[in-house]
Short mmCIF file of C-alpha atoms and ligand atoms in Angstrom, two decimals:
data_model
loop_
_atom_site.label_atom_id
_atom_site.label_comp_id
_atom_site.label_asym_id
_atom_site.label_seq_id
_atom_site.Cartn_x
_atom_site.Cartn_y
_atom_site.Cartn_z
CA MET A 27 11.49 -0.87 -13.08
CA HIS A 28 12.29 -4.57 -12.55
CA GLU A 29 14.64 -4.51 -15.55
CA ASP A 30 16.90 -2.09 -13.63
CA ILE A 31 17.70 -4.74 -11.00
CA GLU A 32 20.87 -6.75 -11.41
CA THR A 33 20.40 -9.19 -8.51
CA ILE A 34 17.64 -9.92 -6.04
CA LEU A 35 19.15 -10.22 -2.54
CA LEU A 36 15.95 -10.96 -0.62
CA SER A 37 12.67 -12.15 -2.09
CA GLU A 38 9.29 -11.04 -0.73
CA ALA A 39 8.87 -14.40 1.03
CA GLN A 40 12.31 -14.17 2.66
CA ILE A 41 11.58 -10.61 3.78
CA LEU A 42 8.34 -11.64 5.46
CA GLN A 43 10.09 -14.46 7.34
CA GLY A 44 12.62 -12.00 8.79
CA ILE A 45 9.85 -9.59 9.74
CA GLU A 46 7.86 -12.30 11.50
CA ARG A 47 10.90 -13.23 13.60
CA VAL A 48 11.54 -9.59 14.58
CA ALA A 49 7.83 -8.96 15.23
CA ALA A 50 7.91 -11.84 17.73
CA GLU A 51 11.02 -10.34 19.40
CA VAL A 52 9.34 -6.92 19.65
CA THR A 53 6.18 -8.51 21.02
CA ARG A 54 8.23 -10.20 23.76
CA ALA A 55 10.20 -7.02 24.52
CA TYR A 56 7.07 -4.88 25.02
CA ALA A 57 4.62 -7.46 26.40
CA GLY A 58 2.32 -5.79 28.91
CA ARG A 59 3.61 -2.26 28.14
CA GLU A 60 2.19 0.50 25.98
CA PHE A 61 4.68 1.86 23.50
CA THR A 62 5.08 3.96 20.37
CA VAL A 63 6.57 2.80 17.09
CA MET A 64 8.44 5.78 15.65
CA SER A 65 9.02 5.20 11.96
CA VAL A 66 11.83 7.13 10.26
CA LEU A 67 10.52 8.50 6.97
CA LYS A 68 10.66 7.88 4.18
CA GLY A 69 12.62 4.63 3.99
CA SER A 70 11.04 2.68 6.84
CA CYS A 71 7.37 3.21 5.92
CA VAL A 72 7.07 -0.12 4.06
CA PHE A 73 8.86 -2.09 6.79
CA ALA A 74 7.01 -0.36 9.65
CA SER A 75 3.62 -1.06 8.10
CA ASP A 76 4.40 -4.77 7.69
CA LEU A 77 5.96 -4.95 11.17
CA ILE A 78 3.19 -3.31 13.22
CA ARG A 79 0.53 -5.59 11.74
CA ARG A 80 2.43 -8.56 13.19
CA VAL A 81 2.76 -7.13 16.72
CA PRO A 82 -0.51 -7.83 18.59
CA LEU A 83 0.05 -5.23 21.35
CA ARG A 84 -1.55 -1.87 22.07
CA LEU A 85 0.82 0.51 20.31
CA GLU A 86 0.79 3.99 18.82
CA LEU A 87 2.45 5.06 15.58
CA ALA A 88 4.49 8.24 15.12
CA PHE A 89 6.86 9.49 12.43
CA VAL A 90 10.11 11.37 12.29
CA ALA A 91 11.58 12.49 8.96
CA ALA A 92 15.32 12.45 8.36
CA SER A 93 17.35 12.38 5.17
CA SER A 94 20.97 11.44 5.01
CA TYR A 95 21.44 10.46 1.38
CA ARG A 96 21.45 13.02 -1.40
CA ASP A 97 21.14 11.78 -4.99
CA GLY A 98 23.96 9.30 -4.56
CA THR A 99 24.99 6.07 -2.97
CA THR A 100 27.38 7.49 -0.38
CA SER A 101 26.44 8.80 3.05
CA GLY A 102 25.80 12.51 3.12
CA ARG A 103 24.79 15.07 5.70
CA LEU A 104 21.92 14.35 8.07
CA ASP A 105 18.85 16.59 7.94
CA VAL A 106 16.03 16.10 10.43
CA ASN A 107 13.06 17.48 8.52
CA TYR A 108 10.28 16.70 10.95
CA PHE A 109 10.17 15.85 14.63
CA PRO A 110 7.01 14.83 16.50
CA ALA A 111 5.54 17.09 19.19
CA ASP A 112 7.02 16.63 22.68
CA GLY A 113 3.73 15.07 23.80
CA GLU A 114 4.48 12.12 21.55
CA ILE A 115 7.97 11.71 23.06
CA ALA A 116 8.19 12.72 26.73
CA GLY A 117 7.60 9.81 29.09
CA ARG A 118 6.98 7.39 26.20
CA GLU A 119 8.54 4.01 25.52
CA LEU A 120 9.75 4.35 21.92
CA LEU A 121 10.71 1.81 19.30
CA LEU A 122 12.67 3.72 16.66
CA VAL A 123 12.26 1.95 13.33
CA ASP A 124 14.44 2.55 10.27
CA ASP A 125 15.08 0.84 6.95
CA ILE A 126 18.82 0.33 7.37
CA LEU A 127 21.60 0.84 9.87
CA ASP A 128 24.54 1.88 7.72
CA THR A 129 27.09 4.25 9.31
CA GLY A 130 24.62 4.42 12.22
CA ARG A 131 24.74 8.23 12.35
CA THR A 132 21.04 8.71 11.63
CA MET A 133 19.83 6.30 14.31
CA LEU A 134 22.32 7.49 16.92
CA ALA A 135 21.46 11.17 16.35
CA LEU A 136 17.71 10.45 16.51
CA LYS A 137 18.05 8.22 19.56
CA ASN A 138 20.06 10.87 21.44
CA GLU A 139 17.55 13.57 20.50
CA LEU A 140 14.60 11.46 21.68
CA VAL A 141 16.32 10.74 25.00
CA ALA A 142 17.12 14.46 25.37
CA ARG A 143 13.43 15.22 24.81
CA GLY A 144 12.45 12.99 27.70
CA ALA A 145 11.62 9.60 26.16
CA ALA A 146 11.23 6.99 28.91
CA SER A 147 13.14 4.46 26.78
CA VAL A 148 14.33 4.10 23.19
CA ARG A 149 14.95 0.75 21.48
CA THR A 150 16.05 0.51 17.85
CA CYS A 151 14.68 -1.78 15.18
CA VAL A 152 15.93 -1.97 11.59
CA PHE A 153 15.03 -3.95 8.52
CA LEU A 154 18.67 -4.18 7.41
CA ASP A 155 22.03 -3.94 9.13
CA LYS A 156 25.25 -3.22 7.19
CA PRO A 157 27.80 -3.65 10.03
CA ALA A 158 30.82 -3.21 7.72
CA ARG A 159 30.04 0.49 7.33
CA ARG A 160 29.43 1.41 10.97
CA ALA A 161 31.06 4.72 11.94
CA VAL A 162 29.54 5.18 15.42
CA PRO A 163 29.08 2.73 18.29
CA LEU A 164 25.48 1.60 17.81
CA GLN A 165 23.94 -1.84 17.53
CA ALA A 166 20.28 -2.34 16.68
CA ASP A 167 18.20 -4.00 19.38
CA HIS A 168 16.24 -5.75 16.62
CA SER A 169 17.34 -6.39 13.03
CA CYS A 170 15.73 -8.55 10.33
CA PHE A 171 18.76 -9.10 8.09
CA GLU A 172 22.46 -8.42 8.05
CA ILE A 173 23.81 -7.60 4.58
CA GLU A 174 27.24 -7.01 3.10
CA ASP A 175 28.49 -3.61 1.99
CA LYS A 176 26.39 -3.13 -1.16
CA PHE A 177 23.99 -0.33 -2.07
CA VAL A 178 20.52 -1.87 -2.10
CA VAL A 179 17.07 -0.71 -3.20
CA GLY A 180 13.48 -1.82 -2.74
CA TYR A 181 11.13 -2.54 0.14
CA GLY A 182 11.25 1.16 1.10
CA LEU A 183 14.90 1.84 0.27
CA ASP A 184 15.54 4.28 -2.55
CA PHE A 185 18.14 5.41 -4.98
CA ALA A 186 17.69 9.15 -5.60
CA GLY A 187 14.03 8.84 -4.61
CA ALA A 188 13.12 5.86 -6.81
CA TYR A 189 12.60 2.08 -6.32
CA ARG A 190 10.98 2.26 -2.86
CA ASN A 191 7.97 0.35 -4.24
CA LEU A 192 9.93 -2.76 -5.30
CA PRO A 193 8.46 -5.61 -3.22
CA TYR A 194 11.89 -7.27 -2.86
CA LEU A 195 15.43 -6.10 -2.06
CA GLY A 196 17.85 -5.81 -4.96
CA VAL A 197 21.04 -4.32 -6.32
CA LEU A 198 20.80 -1.86 -9.22
CA ARG A 199 22.50 -2.24 -12.58
CA GLN A 200 25.20 0.36 -13.20
CA ALA A 201 23.32 1.62 -16.29
CA ALA A 202 20.22 2.30 -14.18
CA ILE A 203 22.29 4.26 -11.64
CA GLU A 204 23.75 6.42 -14.38
CA ARG A 205 20.35 6.99 -16.00
CA ARG A 206 18.80 8.06 -12.70
CA GLN A 207 21.71 10.41 -11.93
CA ALA A 208 21.33 12.05 -15.34
CA HIS A 209 17.58 12.38 -14.74
CA GLN A 210 18.19 14.04 -11.35
CA ALA A 211 20.73 16.43 -12.87
CA SER A 212 18.34 17.54 -15.60
CA ARG A 213 15.49 17.95 -13.11
CA ALA A 214 17.73 20.07 -10.86
CA ALA A 215 18.76 22.21 -13.83
CA ALA A 216 15.10 22.69 -14.82
CA THR A 217 14.16 23.89 -11.33
CA GLY A 218 17.19 26.19 -11.07
CA ARG A 219 18.92 24.25 -8.32
CA ALA A 220 21.90 23.10 -10.37
P1 IMP L 27 23.33 6.02 8.24
O1 IMP L 27 23.04 7.30 8.95
O2 IMP L 27 24.62 6.07 7.49
O3 IMP L 27 23.20 4.78 9.08
O4 IMP L 27 22.31 5.94 7.05
C1 IMP L 27 21.06 5.49 7.17
C2 IMP L 27 20.24 5.96 6.00
O5 IMP L 27 20.99 5.94 4.78
C3 IMP L 27 19.09 5.02 5.80
O6 IMP L 27 17.96 5.42 6.51
C4 IMP L 27 18.89 5.04 4.31
O7 IMP L 27 17.97 6.06 3.97
C5 IMP L 27 20.25 5.39 3.72
N1 IMP L 27 20.95 4.19 3.20
C6 IMP L 27 22.04 3.58 3.73
N2 IMP L 27 22.41 2.51 2.99
C7 IMP L 27 21.52 2.45 1.97
C8 IMP L 27 21.36 1.54 0.87
O8 IMP L 27 22.10 0.56 0.66
N3 IMP L 27 20.32 1.81 0.03
C9 IMP L 27 19.46 2.86 0.20
N4 IMP L 27 19.57 3.71 1.22
C10 IMP L 27 20.60 3.51 2.10
MG1 MG L 28 17.02 6.92 2.01
#
């Protein structure tokens, strides 16, 4: 897997520094209040698990599942695949956590939906922010790193489902992108979805 990476943008040590800074911000923002960390699956599971262990407050953990990227590196349609029960939303102070704020459509749609379902408050927290690609007016309340407009993988972020388990953040080689696309196409053909 490591041989597929062209450049490492953030090492594990750099990532942890950014997370510690944001964990301290979150701790200050919610001091003395009970709140729920709502992790957007699948991409933010690695970030959320490192983040919550650095926030020494009484918090709950919930998940929402959304997918906006389909087998490619460009933004696709947003599907919300799983929403928590209203009991986990209504009247709660929520910290919505995602891997990356790209166009911002995913976070804005989820934030609006959570408010509509009666959340007491919704703050947003992302591992990465790609401001160059923003298509809707949304700024993260907390962000570990701002990056330029490049498609990145690792530390929870995937390309066509792979590379989430890389411990660092990197950019893929073109050959690896093409190989993965061919693999996805043959898998789709085999399952009759082509
Ligand atoms: P948005 O709705 O355009 O902000 O897209 C957010 C989602 O797109 C994220 O939760 C990621 O799953 C995915 N995404 C955006 N940029 C990247 C990237 O560079 N690498 C991997 N996934 C990305
Ligand atoms: Mg993704």
